[in-house]
Coordinates of C-alpha atoms in Angstrom, one line a residue:
Chain A
M199 CA 25.8 -26.7 -66.9
K200 CA 24.4 -29.0 -64.2
V201 CA 20.6 -28.9 -63.5
L202 CA 19.1 -29.9 -60.2
V203 CA 15.4 -30.9 -60.3
P204 CA 13.8 -31.6 -57.0
I205 CA 10.6 -33.7 -57.3
K206 CA 7.8 -34.8 -55.0
R207 CA 5.7 -38.0 -54.6
V208 CA 2.1 -37.1 -54.1
I209 CA -1.4 -38.3 -54.5
D210 CA -2.4 -38.8 -58.2
Y211 CA -4.0 -35.8 -59.4
N212 CA -7.1 -37.5 -60.6
V213 CA -7.9 -39.0 -57.1
K214 CA -10.2 -37.1 -54.8
A215 CA -8.5 -36.9 -51.4
R216 CA -10.6 -38.3 -48.5
V217 CA -10.3 -37.0 -45.0
K218 CA -9.7 -39.6 -42.3
S219 CA -12.7 -40.4 -39.9
D220 CA -10.8 -39.2 -37.0
N221 CA -9.9 -35.9 -38.7
S222 CA -6.3 -36.3 -38.2
D223 CA -5.3 -36.0 -41.8
V224 CA -6.2 -37.1 -45.3
D225 CA -6.2 -40.8 -45.8
L226 CA -3.3 -41.9 -48.1
T227 CA -3.5 -45.8 -47.5
N228 CA -4.0 -47.5 -50.7
V229 CA -4.2 -44.4 -52.7
K230 CA -2.6 -44.1 -56.2
M231 CA 0.6 -42.0 -55.9
A232 CA 2.5 -40.2 -58.7
M233 CA 5.0 -37.5 -59.5
N234 CA 3.5 -34.1 -58.7
P235 CA 2.5 -32.7 -62.1
F236 CA 4.5 -29.5 -61.7
C237 CA 7.6 -31.5 -61.0
E238 CA 7.2 -33.5 -64.2
I239 CA 7.2 -30.2 -66.2
A240 CA 10.4 -29.4 -64.2
I241 CA 12.1 -32.6 -65.3
E242 CA 10.9 -32.2 -68.8
E243 CA 12.4 -28.7 -68.9
A244 CA 15.7 -30.0 -67.7
I245 CA 15.8 -32.7 -70.3
R246 CA 15.2 -30.2 -73.0
L247 CA 18.0 -28.0 -71.7
K248 CA 20.2 -31.1 -72.1
E249 CA 18.9 -32.1 -75.4
A250 CA 19.7 -28.5 -76.6
G251 CA 23.1 -28.9 -75.3
T252 CA 22.8 -26.2 -72.7
A253 CA 22.8 -28.7 -69.8
T254 CA 25.5 -31.3 -69.4
E255 CA 24.0 -33.2 -66.4
V256 CA 20.5 -33.4 -64.9
V257 CA 20.2 -34.6 -61.3
A258 CA 16.9 -35.5 -59.7
V259 CA 16.5 -35.3 -56.0
T260 CA 13.5 -36.2 -53.7
I261 CA 12.8 -36.2 -49.9
G262 CA 10.6 -38.8 -48.4
A263 CA 10.0 -42.4 -47.6
K264 CA 11.5 -45.3 -49.3
A265 CA 8.7 -45.5 -51.8
S266 CA 9.5 -42.1 -53.3
Q267 CA 12.4 -43.8 -55.1
E268 CA 9.6 -44.9 -57.7
Q269 CA 9.4 -41.2 -58.7
L270 CA 13.1 -41.0 -58.8
R271 CA 13.1 -43.9 -61.2
T272 CA 10.6 -42.2 -63.3
A273 CA 12.8 -39.1 -63.5
L274 CA 15.7 -41.3 -64.6
A275 CA 13.6 -42.9 -67.2
L276 CA 12.5 -39.5 -68.5
G277 CA 16.3 -38.7 -69.0
A278 CA 17.8 -37.5 -65.7
D279 CA 21.3 -38.8 -65.4
K280 CA 21.4 -39.5 -61.7
A281 CA 19.1 -39.4 -58.7
I282 CA 19.6 -38.5 -55.0
H283 CA 17.0 -39.8 -52.4
I284 CA 17.0 -38.1 -49.1
E285 CA 15.3 -40.7 -46.9
T286 CA 13.1 -39.8 -44.0
E287 CA 9.8 -41.1 -42.7
E288 CA 8.9 -37.7 -41.2
K289 CA 6.2 -35.4 -42.8
L290 CA 8.4 -32.4 -43.7
E291 CA 7.3 -28.8 -44.3
S292 CA 8.5 -26.5 -47.0
L293 CA 11.0 -24.8 -44.9
H294 CA 12.7 -28.2 -43.9
V295 CA 12.6 -29.4 -47.6
A296 CA 14.3 -26.0 -48.7
K297 CA 16.9 -26.5 -46.1
L298 CA 17.7 -30.1 -47.0
L299 CA 17.8 -29.0 -50.7
A300 CA 20.1 -26.3 -49.7
K301 CA 22.6 -28.8 -48.5
I302 CA 22.2 -30.7 -51.8
V303 CA 22.9 -27.5 -53.8
E304 CA 26.0 -27.0 -51.7
Q305 CA 27.1 -30.6 -52.6
E306 CA 26.2 -30.7 -56.2
S307 CA 26.6 -26.9 -57.0
P308 CA 24.0 -26.9 -59.9
E309 CA 23.8 -23.7 -61.9
L310 CA 20.1 -24.0 -62.2
V311 CA 17.6 -25.6 -60.0
I312 CA 14.1 -26.2 -61.5
L313 CA 11.3 -27.0 -59.2
G314 CA 7.5 -27.2 -59.6
K315 CA 5.7 -24.1 -58.5
Q316 CA 3.6 -26.0 -56.0
S317 CA 2.8 -29.5 -55.0
I318 CA -0.9 -30.5 -55.4
D319 CA -1.3 -32.0 -51.9
S320 CA -0.1 -29.3 -49.6
D321 CA -0.6 -26.4 -52.1
N322 CA 1.9 -24.4 -50.4
N323 CA 3.9 -22.8 -53.2
Q324 CA 6.9 -22.1 -51.1
T325 CA 9.8 -24.5 -51.7
G326 CA 11.5 -22.8 -54.7
Q327 CA 11.3 -19.3 -53.1
M328 CA 12.7 -20.6 -49.7
L329 CA 15.5 -22.5 -51.5
A330 CA 16.3 -19.2 -53.5
A331 CA 16.5 -17.2 -50.2
L332 CA 18.6 -19.9 -48.3
T333 CA 21.1 -20.2 -51.2
N334 CA 21.0 -16.4 -51.9
R335 CA 20.0 -16.9 -55.6
G336 CA 17.7 -15.2 -57.8
Q337 CA 14.4 -16.7 -58.3
G338 CA 12.1 -16.9 -61.4
T339 CA 8.8 -18.3 -60.3
F340 CA 5.7 -19.6 -62.2
A341 CA 7.9 -19.8 -65.4
S342 CA 6.2 -20.4 -68.8
K343 CA 9.4 -19.8 -70.6
V344 CA 13.0 -20.2 -69.7
D345 CA 16.0 -19.0 -71.9
V346 CA 19.4 -19.8 -70.7
D347 CA 22.2 -17.6 -71.9
S348 CA 25.8 -17.5 -70.9
G349 CA 25.8 -16.4 -67.4
T350 CA 22.1 -15.5 -67.1
V351 CA 18.7 -17.0 -67.5
K352 CA 15.6 -15.1 -68.9
V353 CA 12.4 -16.3 -67.3
T354 CA 8.9 -15.4 -68.5
R355 CA 6.6 -15.5 -65.5
E356 CA 2.8 -16.1 -65.5
V357 CA 1.6 -13.3 -63.2
D358 CA -1.9 -11.9 -62.5
G359 CA -2.8 -9.7 -65.4
G360 CA -0.4 -11.2 -68.0
L361 CA 3.3 -12.1 -68.2
Q362 CA 6.5 -10.6 -66.6
T363 CA 10.1 -11.3 -68.0
V364 CA 12.9 -11.2 -65.6
E365 CA 16.6 -11.8 -66.0
L366 CA 18.4 -13.8 -63.3
K367 CA 22.2 -14.2 -62.7
L368 CA 23.2 -17.9 -62.8
P369 CA 23.2 -19.8 -60.6
A370 CA 19.5 -19.3 -60.0
I371 CA 16.3 -21.0 -59.1
V372 CA 13.3 -21.5 -61.4
T373 CA 9.9 -22.8 -60.6
T374 CA 7.5 -24.1 -63.4
D375 CA 4.1 -23.3 -64.4
L376 CA 1.9 -25.7 -66.3
R377 CA 2.3 -23.9 -69.6
L378 CA 6.1 -24.2 -69.6
N379 CA 6.0 -27.5 -71.6
E380 CA 4.2 -30.7 -72.2
P381 CA 6.1 -33.6 -70.3
R382 CA 6.9 -36.7 -72.3
Y383 CA 6.3 -40.2 -71.5
A384 CA 9.0 -42.7 -70.5
S385 CA 9.5 -45.5 -73.1
L386 CA 9.9 -49.0 -71.9
P387 CA 13.6 -49.3 -72.9
N388 CA 14.1 -46.0 -71.1
I389 CA 12.4 -47.5 -68.0
M390 CA 14.7 -50.5 -68.2
K391 CA 17.8 -48.3 -68.7
A392 CA 16.8 -46.1 -65.6
K393 CA 17.1 -49.2 -63.4
R394 CA 20.9 -49.1 -64.0
K395 CA 21.3 -45.3 -63.4
P396 CA 22.9 -44.3 -60.2
L397 CA 20.6 -43.6 -57.1
E398 CA 22.3 -42.3 -54.2
V399 CA 20.6 -42.6 -50.8
I400 CA 21.3 -40.1 -47.9
A401 CA 19.5 -40.2 -44.4
A402 CA 17.9 -36.8 -44.0
D403 CA 19.2 -36.7 -40.3
S404 CA 22.8 -36.9 -41.6
L405 CA 22.6 -33.5 -43.3
G406 CA 22.5 -31.5 -40.0
V407 CA 19.2 -29.8 -40.6
D408 CA 16.7 -29.1 -37.7
L409 CA 13.5 -30.9 -38.7
A410 CA 11.4 -30.0 -35.7
P411 CA 7.9 -29.1 -36.8
R412 CA 7.0 -25.3 -37.0
I413 CA 3.4 -26.0 -37.9
Q414 CA 1.2 -28.2 -35.9
L415 CA -1.6 -29.8 -37.8
V416 CA -4.5 -29.4 -35.6
S417 CA -7.2 -31.2 -37.6
V418 CA -8.2 -31.9 -41.1
N419 CA -12.0 -31.6 -42.1
E420 CA -14.1 -32.1 -45.2
P421 CA -14.9 -28.8 -46.8
A422 CA -18.6 -27.5 -46.5
K423 CA -20.8 -29.5 -48.8
R424 CA -22.7 -27.8 -51.3
T425 CA -26.3 -28.7 -51.4
G426 CA -27.5 -30.4 -54.5
G427 CA -29.1 -28.1 -57.0
I428 CA -31.8 -28.5 -59.5
V429 CA -31.9 -28.9 -63.2
V430 CA -33.9 -26.3 -65.1
E431 CA -35.8 -26.9 -68.4
D432 CA -34.8 -24.0 -70.3
V433 CA -33.2 -20.5 -70.3
A434 CA -36.3 -18.8 -69.6
Q435 CA -36.8 -20.8 -66.3
L436 CA -32.9 -20.4 -65.5
V437 CA -33.3 -16.6 -65.8
E438 CA -36.4 -16.6 -63.8
K439 CA -34.8 -18.6 -61.0
L440 CA -31.8 -16.3 -60.9
K441 CA -33.9 -13.3 -60.6
T442 CA -36.6 -14.4 -58.1
E443 CA -35.0 -17.4 -56.2
A444 CA -31.4 -16.8 -56.0
K445 CA -31.7 -13.0 -56.5
V446 CA -28.2 -12.7 -58.1
I447 CA -29.1 -10.9 -61.2
Chain B
M116 CA 2.5 -7.6 -31.1
K117 CA 1.8 -5.6 -34.3
T118 CA 0.9 -6.9 -37.8
L119 CA 2.5 -5.8 -41.1
V120 CA 0.4 -6.1 -44.3
I121 CA 2.1 -5.7 -47.7
A122 CA -0.3 -4.0 -50.0
D123 CA -0.8 -5.6 -53.4
H124 CA -0.9 -3.5 -56.6
D125 CA -0.3 -3.4 -60.2
N126 CA 2.0 -0.4 -60.4
G127 CA -0.8 2.2 -60.3
Q128 CA -4.0 0.6 -59.1
L129 CA -4.5 -1.0 -55.7
K130 CA -5.8 -4.5 -55.9
P131 CA -9.1 -5.3 -54.1
E132 CA -7.0 -8.2 -52.6
T133 CA -5.3 -5.6 -50.3
S134 CA -8.5 -4.5 -48.6
K135 CA -9.6 -8.1 -48.0
T136 CA -6.2 -9.1 -46.7
I137 CA -6.2 -6.1 -44.4
N138 CA -9.6 -7.4 -43.1
A139 CA -7.9 -10.8 -42.4
A140 CA -5.0 -9.1 -40.6
V141 CA -7.5 -7.1 -38.4
K142 CA -8.9 -10.4 -37.2
L143 CA -5.5 -11.3 -35.7
G144 CA -6.3 -8.7 -33.0
F145 CA -3.4 -6.5 -33.2
A146 CA -2.5 -3.1 -34.8
V147 CA -2.2 -3.2 -38.3
D148 CA 0.5 -1.4 -40.4
V149 CA 0.4 -1.5 -44.1
L150 CA 3.4 -1.3 -46.3
V151 CA 3.0 0.1 -49.8
Q152 CA 6.0 -0.4 -51.9
G153 CA 6.8 0.4 -55.5
A154 CA 7.6 3.5 -57.7
D155 CA 5.1 6.5 -57.9
I156 CA 2.7 5.0 -55.4
S157 CA 1.5 8.0 -53.2
G158 CA -1.9 7.8 -54.6
M159 CA -2.4 4.2 -53.5
A160 CA -0.9 5.0 -50.1
N161 CA -3.7 7.5 -49.5
D162 CA -6.4 4.9 -50.6
V163 CA -4.8 2.4 -48.0
A164 CA -4.8 5.0 -45.2
L165 CA -8.6 5.2 -45.6
M166 CA -9.2 1.5 -44.9
D167 CA -10.8 0.6 -41.7
G168 CA -8.3 -0.9 -39.2
V169 CA -5.2 0.5 -40.6
S170 CA -3.0 2.2 -37.9
N171 CA -0.1 3.4 -40.1
V172 CA 0.9 3.4 -43.7
L173 CA 4.5 2.9 -44.6
V174 CA 5.4 4.0 -48.0
A175 CA 8.6 2.9 -49.7
D176 CA 8.6 4.8 -53.0
D177 CA 11.7 4.0 -55.0
A178 CA 12.8 2.9 -58.4
A179 CA 14.3 -0.3 -56.9
Y180 CA 10.7 -1.5 -56.1
A181 CA 9.1 -0.5 -59.4
H182 CA 8.5 -4.1 -60.6
Q183 CA 8.1 -5.7 -57.3
L184 CA 11.0 -8.2 -57.8
A185 CA 10.9 -10.8 -55.1
E186 CA 14.5 -10.3 -54.1
N187 CA 14.0 -6.5 -53.6
T188 CA 10.5 -6.7 -51.9
A189 CA 11.7 -9.5 -49.6
D190 CA 14.8 -7.5 -48.4
L191 CA 12.7 -4.5 -47.8
V192 CA 10.1 -6.4 -45.8
L193 CA 12.9 -8.1 -43.8
S194 CA 14.3 -4.7 -42.9
L195 CA 11.1 -3.9 -41.2
A196 CA 10.3 -7.4 -39.8
S197 CA 11.8 -6.8 -36.4
D198 CA 8.8 -4.7 -35.2
Y199 CA 6.1 -7.1 -36.2
S200 CA 4.9 -10.4 -34.8
H201 CA 2.8 -11.1 -38.0
I202 CA 3.6 -10.4 -41.6
V203 CA 0.7 -10.9 -43.9
A204 CA 0.3 -10.5 -47.7
S205 CA -2.3 -11.6 -50.3
A206 CA -1.9 -14.9 -52.1
T207 CA -1.7 -13.3 -55.4
T208 CA 1.1 -14.1 -57.8
T209 CA 3.1 -11.1 -56.1
G210 CA 2.6 -12.3 -52.6
K211 CA 3.3 -15.9 -53.4
N212 CA 6.5 -14.9 -55.0
F213 CA 8.2 -12.8 -52.3
M214 CA 6.6 -14.2 -49.0
P215 CA 8.3 -17.5 -48.8
R216 CA 11.5 -15.7 -49.4
V217 CA 10.9 -13.4 -46.4
A218 CA 9.9 -16.5 -44.4
A219 CA 13.0 -18.4 -45.2
L220 CA 15.2 -15.3 -44.5
L221 CA 13.5 -15.1 -41.1
D222 CA 13.8 -18.8 -40.6
V223 CA 10.2 -19.3 -40.0
A224 CA 7.5 -21.6 -41.8
Q225 CA 5.0 -19.7 -44.0
V226 CA 1.3 -20.5 -43.6
S227 CA -0.2 -20.3 -47.2
E228 CA -3.5 -19.1 -48.4
I229 CA -5.4 -19.0 -45.1
I230 CA -9.2 -18.8 -45.5
D231 CA -10.1 -18.3 -41.8
V232 CA -8.4 -16.9 -38.7
V233 CA -9.1 -19.0 -35.6
D234 CA -6.8 -17.2 -33.3
A235 CA -3.5 -15.2 -33.6
E236 CA -1.5 -18.4 -34.2
T237 CA -4.2 -20.9 -35.6
F238 CA -5.5 -20.7 -39.2
K239 CA -7.6 -22.6 -41.6
R240 CA -6.3 -23.4 -45.0
P241 CA -7.5 -25.7 -47.9
I242 CA -5.2 -28.6 -49.0
Y243 CA -5.5 -31.2 -51.8
A244 CA -7.2 -28.7 -54.2
G245 CA -9.7 -27.7 -51.6
N246 CA -10.9 -31.3 -50.9
A247 CA -9.9 -31.0 -47.2
I248 CA -9.5 -28.0 -44.9
A249 CA -6.6 -28.1 -42.6
T250 CA -6.5 -26.2 -39.2
V251 CA -2.8 -25.4 -38.5
K252 CA -1.0 -23.9 -35.6
S253 CA 2.1 -21.9 -36.4
L254 CA 4.7 -22.6 -33.6
D255 CA 7.1 -20.0 -34.8
T256 CA 7.3 -16.7 -32.8
K257 CA 6.9 -14.7 -35.9
K258 CA 4.1 -15.7 -38.3
V259 CA 4.5 -15.2 -42.1
I260 CA 1.0 -15.6 -43.8
T261 CA -0.6 -15.4 -47.2
V262 CA -4.3 -14.7 -47.3
R263 CA -6.9 -16.2 -49.8
A264 CA -8.5 -12.8 -50.4
S265 CA -11.8 -14.4 -51.7
S266 CA -12.6 -15.7 -48.3
F267 CA -12.5 -12.3 -46.7
D268 CA -14.7 -9.1 -47.2
L269 CA -13.6 -5.7 -48.2
Q270 CA -12.9 -3.2 -45.6
N271 CA -14.9 -0.2 -44.9
E272 CA -13.7 3.4 -44.8
Q273 CA -12.4 5.3 -41.9
T274 CA -10.6 8.7 -41.3
A275 CA -7.1 8.7 -42.9
A276 CA -4.4 7.0 -40.9
P277 CA -1.0 8.5 -40.8
I278 CA 1.4 7.9 -43.6
T279 CA 5.2 7.5 -43.0
T280 CA 7.8 7.5 -45.7
I281 CA 10.6 5.0 -45.5
S282 CA 13.7 6.0 -47.3
S283 CA 15.0 2.6 -48.5
S284 CA 16.5 1.6 -51.8
L285 CA 17.4 -2.1 -51.7
E286 CA 18.5 -3.0 -55.2
N287 CA 19.5 -6.6 -55.6
A288 CA 22.3 -8.0 -57.7
L289 CA 20.6 -11.4 -58.6
S290 CA 17.7 -10.3 -60.8
S291 CA 16.4 -7.5 -63.0
F292 CA 13.3 -6.6 -64.8
V293 CA 13.2 -7.2 -68.5
S294 CA 9.6 -6.5 -69.7
V295 CA 5.9 -7.0 -68.9
E296 CA 3.0 -8.0 -71.2
Q297 CA -0.4 -7.1 -69.7
T298 CA -3.6 -8.6 -70.9
E299 CA -5.9 -5.7 -71.8
S300 CA -9.5 -5.9 -70.5
E301 CA -12.3 -3.5 -70.0
R302 CA -14.1 -6.1 -67.8
P303 CA -13.9 -6.2 -64.0
E304 CA -11.0 -8.0 -62.5
L305 CA -11.7 -11.8 -62.3
T306 CA -10.9 -12.2 -58.6
A307 CA -13.0 -9.2 -57.6
A308 CA -16.0 -9.6 -59.9
E309 CA -19.5 -10.1 -58.6
V310 CA -20.4 -12.3 -61.4
V311 CA -18.1 -14.7 -63.4
I312 CA -18.9 -16.6 -66.6
S313 CA -16.4 -19.1 -67.6
G314 CA -16.0 -21.2 -70.7
G315 CA -14.3 -24.6 -71.0
R316 CA -13.2 -27.0 -73.6
G317 CA -17.0 -27.1 -74.8
M318 CA -16.4 -23.6 -76.3
Q319 CA -14.4 -25.4 -79.0
N320 CA -12.2 -22.5 -80.1
G321 CA -11.1 -19.0 -79.1
E322 CA -13.6 -17.2 -81.4
N323 CA -16.6 -18.8 -79.6
F324 CA -15.5 -17.2 -76.3
A325 CA -17.1 -14.0 -78.0
L326 CA -20.4 -15.6 -77.3
L327 CA -19.8 -14.9 -73.6
N328 CA -19.1 -11.2 -74.2
G329 CA -22.7 -10.0 -74.6
I330 CA -23.8 -12.0 -71.4
A331 CA -20.8 -10.6 -69.5
D332 CA -21.6 -7.1 -70.6
K333 CA -25.2 -7.4 -69.4
L334 CA -24.3 -8.9 -66.1
G335 CA -21.2 -6.8 -65.5
A336 CA -19.2 -10.0 -65.3
A337 CA -15.6 -11.0 -65.6
I338 CA -14.9 -13.8 -68.1
G339 CA -13.0 -16.8 -66.9
A340 CA -11.8 -20.2 -68.4
S341 CA -11.1 -23.7 -67.3
R342 CA -7.5 -25.1 -67.6
A343 CA -8.7 -27.2 -70.6
A344 CA -9.6 -23.9 -72.5
V345 CA -6.4 -22.4 -71.6
D346 CA -4.2 -25.3 -72.6
A347 CA -6.0 -25.6 -75.8
G348 CA -5.0 -22.0 -76.5
F349 CA -8.5 -20.6 -76.7
V350 CA -7.7 -17.8 -74.1
P351 CA -4.7 -16.4 -72.2
N352 CA -3.7 -18.2 -69.0
D353 CA -4.5 -15.3 -66.7
M354 CA -8.3 -16.1 -67.3
Q355 CA -7.8 -19.6 -65.8
V356 CA -9.9 -20.3 -62.7
G357 CA -8.7 -23.3 -60.6
Q358 CA -6.2 -24.8 -58.3
T359 CA -3.4 -23.6 -60.5
G360 CA -4.9 -20.5 -61.8
K361 CA -7.2 -17.9 -60.0
I362 CA -9.5 -18.5 -57.0
V363 CA -12.8 -16.7 -57.3
A364 CA -15.8 -16.7 -55.1
P365 CA -18.5 -14.4 -56.9
N366 CA -22.1 -14.1 -56.2
L367 CA -22.8 -15.9 -59.4
Y368 CA -20.5 -18.2 -61.3
I369 CA -21.8 -19.4 -64.7
A370 CA -19.7 -22.6 -66.0
V371 CA -20.3 -23.0 -69.7
G372 CA -19.0 -26.2 -71.4
I373 CA -16.9 -27.0 -68.3
S374 CA -16.9 -30.7 -67.0
G375 CA -16.0 -29.7 -63.5
A376 CA -12.6 -31.4 -62.9
I377 CA -11.2 -31.3 -59.4
Q378 CA -8.7 -28.7 -60.3
H379 CA -11.4 -26.3 -61.7
L380 CA -13.7 -26.8 -58.7
A381 CA -10.9 -25.7 -56.3
G382 CA -11.0 -22.4 -58.0
M383 CA -14.7 -21.7 -57.8
K384 CA -16.7 -23.8 -55.5
D385 CA -17.1 -21.2 -52.8
S386 CA -19.2 -19.1 -55.2
K387 CA -22.6 -18.2 -53.9
V388 CA -24.7 -19.5 -56.7
I389 CA -23.2 -21.8 -59.4
V390 CA -24.9 -22.3 -62.7
A391 CA -23.8 -24.9 -65.1
I392 CA -24.5 -25.3 -68.8
N393 CA -23.4 -28.5 -70.3
K394 CA -24.8 -31.0 -72.7
D395 CA -23.4 -33.9 -70.8
P396 CA -25.9 -34.7 -68.0
D397 CA -23.3 -36.6 -66.1
A398 CA -20.6 -33.9 -66.1
P399 CA -19.3 -33.6 -62.4
I400 CA -20.1 -29.7 -62.5
F401 CA -23.8 -30.6 -62.0
Q402 CA -23.0 -32.1 -58.5
V403 CA -21.9 -28.6 -57.2
A404 CA -24.2 -26.5 -59.5
D405 CA -27.3 -24.8 -57.8
Y406 CA -28.9 -24.6 -61.2
G407 CA -28.1 -26.8 -64.0
L408 CA -29.2 -26.6 -67.7
V409 CA -28.5 -29.6 -69.9
A410 CA -28.3 -28.2 -73.2
D411 CA -26.0 -27.4 -76.1
L412 CA -24.2 -24.1 -75.2
F413 CA -24.3 -22.8 -78.8
D414 CA -28.2 -23.0 -78.6
V415 CA -28.3 -21.6 -75.2
L416 CA -25.9 -18.8 -75.0
P417 CA -27.6 -16.5 -77.6
E418 CA -30.9 -17.3 -75.9
L419 CA -29.4 -16.3 -72.5
E420 CA -28.0 -13.1 -73.8
S421 CA -31.3 -11.9 -75.3
A422 CA -33.3 -13.0 -72.2
L423 CA -31.2 -10.8 -69.9

């Protein structure tokens, strides 16, 4: 079984994003970038399926500028067999990404596509679902457990109020939640080996997808600042303040 | 121009997010129809009909929609979409699951988790874990939108709107329901509670979360947790407050033994009053807390319980 794992290069999750002074966007110059944490989990799950003998090949794919090849190399170092870079300088929306990925799904025909449930920059939580729609596949979103059987996959999903398990016919699309697994670190020998693994570059324009923007970014602003609070001495003072000053209890 | 809202429920009980999402939809300025889909849902349809601003309630009551599978729900919404310029759902796990599927099938972009309506095509939404607020304009003719319910108020009551039954049974061949495991709780729902008390890694283990029970009982509060507490296995994941968990905006949020990582703040920093109890005076949570108490939570919690 072939598994396709789309990944995204994003701001490192420890970095606090700063808004540009002209309010046009978030400032990403000289900011540490990394693989989106949910995508790391997706790669890890695919590698585990390979180690369990369920998957035969793991293909990592990313869409973005040249620099995103760094994240593909990371995926290869973690155990992916080959990588595909869809190169574009444009800032794409989820729908564009899903359409481009649908072309790769057509080309590679993976039985399972595993994506992160959301990227920590745009926080959209859309791409996996859109890809499932465009490829007419079943979707198992926010997965905390994935069990592949012959011809089907059982996905335990993290939903409000608990867990829901669904069974999908293969081929299918799965998106990862945080508790699906704990991603491994790439070892130095594996990082060296990854440099020799195949990485195919495809120009986004060559895939015949209309990449015209559907959403216009009007402005980006700092969120409302919270006013600095006070430190109370003890519990009695805290309760007193909550009762008389804040009037919330 | 009409708006279709898809009601959110947990197969029996309407979620408070539905009312707040209807409020957001009313702000778009067009007539609002609400679709209630599921199995055995007539009670909920009556509740929706009483919400202010609702013109019509559409009811799709069929076994095919019993578990709100994305594939079935998306096809159902798609079958109604031609009459509407705006399609709106709550950004709950249910809404997040089926709405992007609807958007892609309609070939339109989705605007996720809006916190404000500027006009019928312009919306505000948080990005980068709430560290920036983007104002975005949808250029598509049909708008597909999910709403961060905690940013909108509940709707008042009105005289009941008419209810129309839709006979539709779209069962998909791609997915099927297997089982559900619900977390039992007597407390108010986390996203709707007026008061939330959350524990973090500082709680040290799951048993110590019982220290929050007495306080939660006295305040009528829901109990939440940080991702660290969930990842450490102290409590189930549906208690997680944060960018990747639930977004809450209660009147009072009490963070106990929580450092205040970016990902946690994204889920609670719109609370009206924030209280932090932490023994580390440098914990980032104190930068957003209205009232901070630097102390050992194990000393403070019993004291707080008896003081209330």
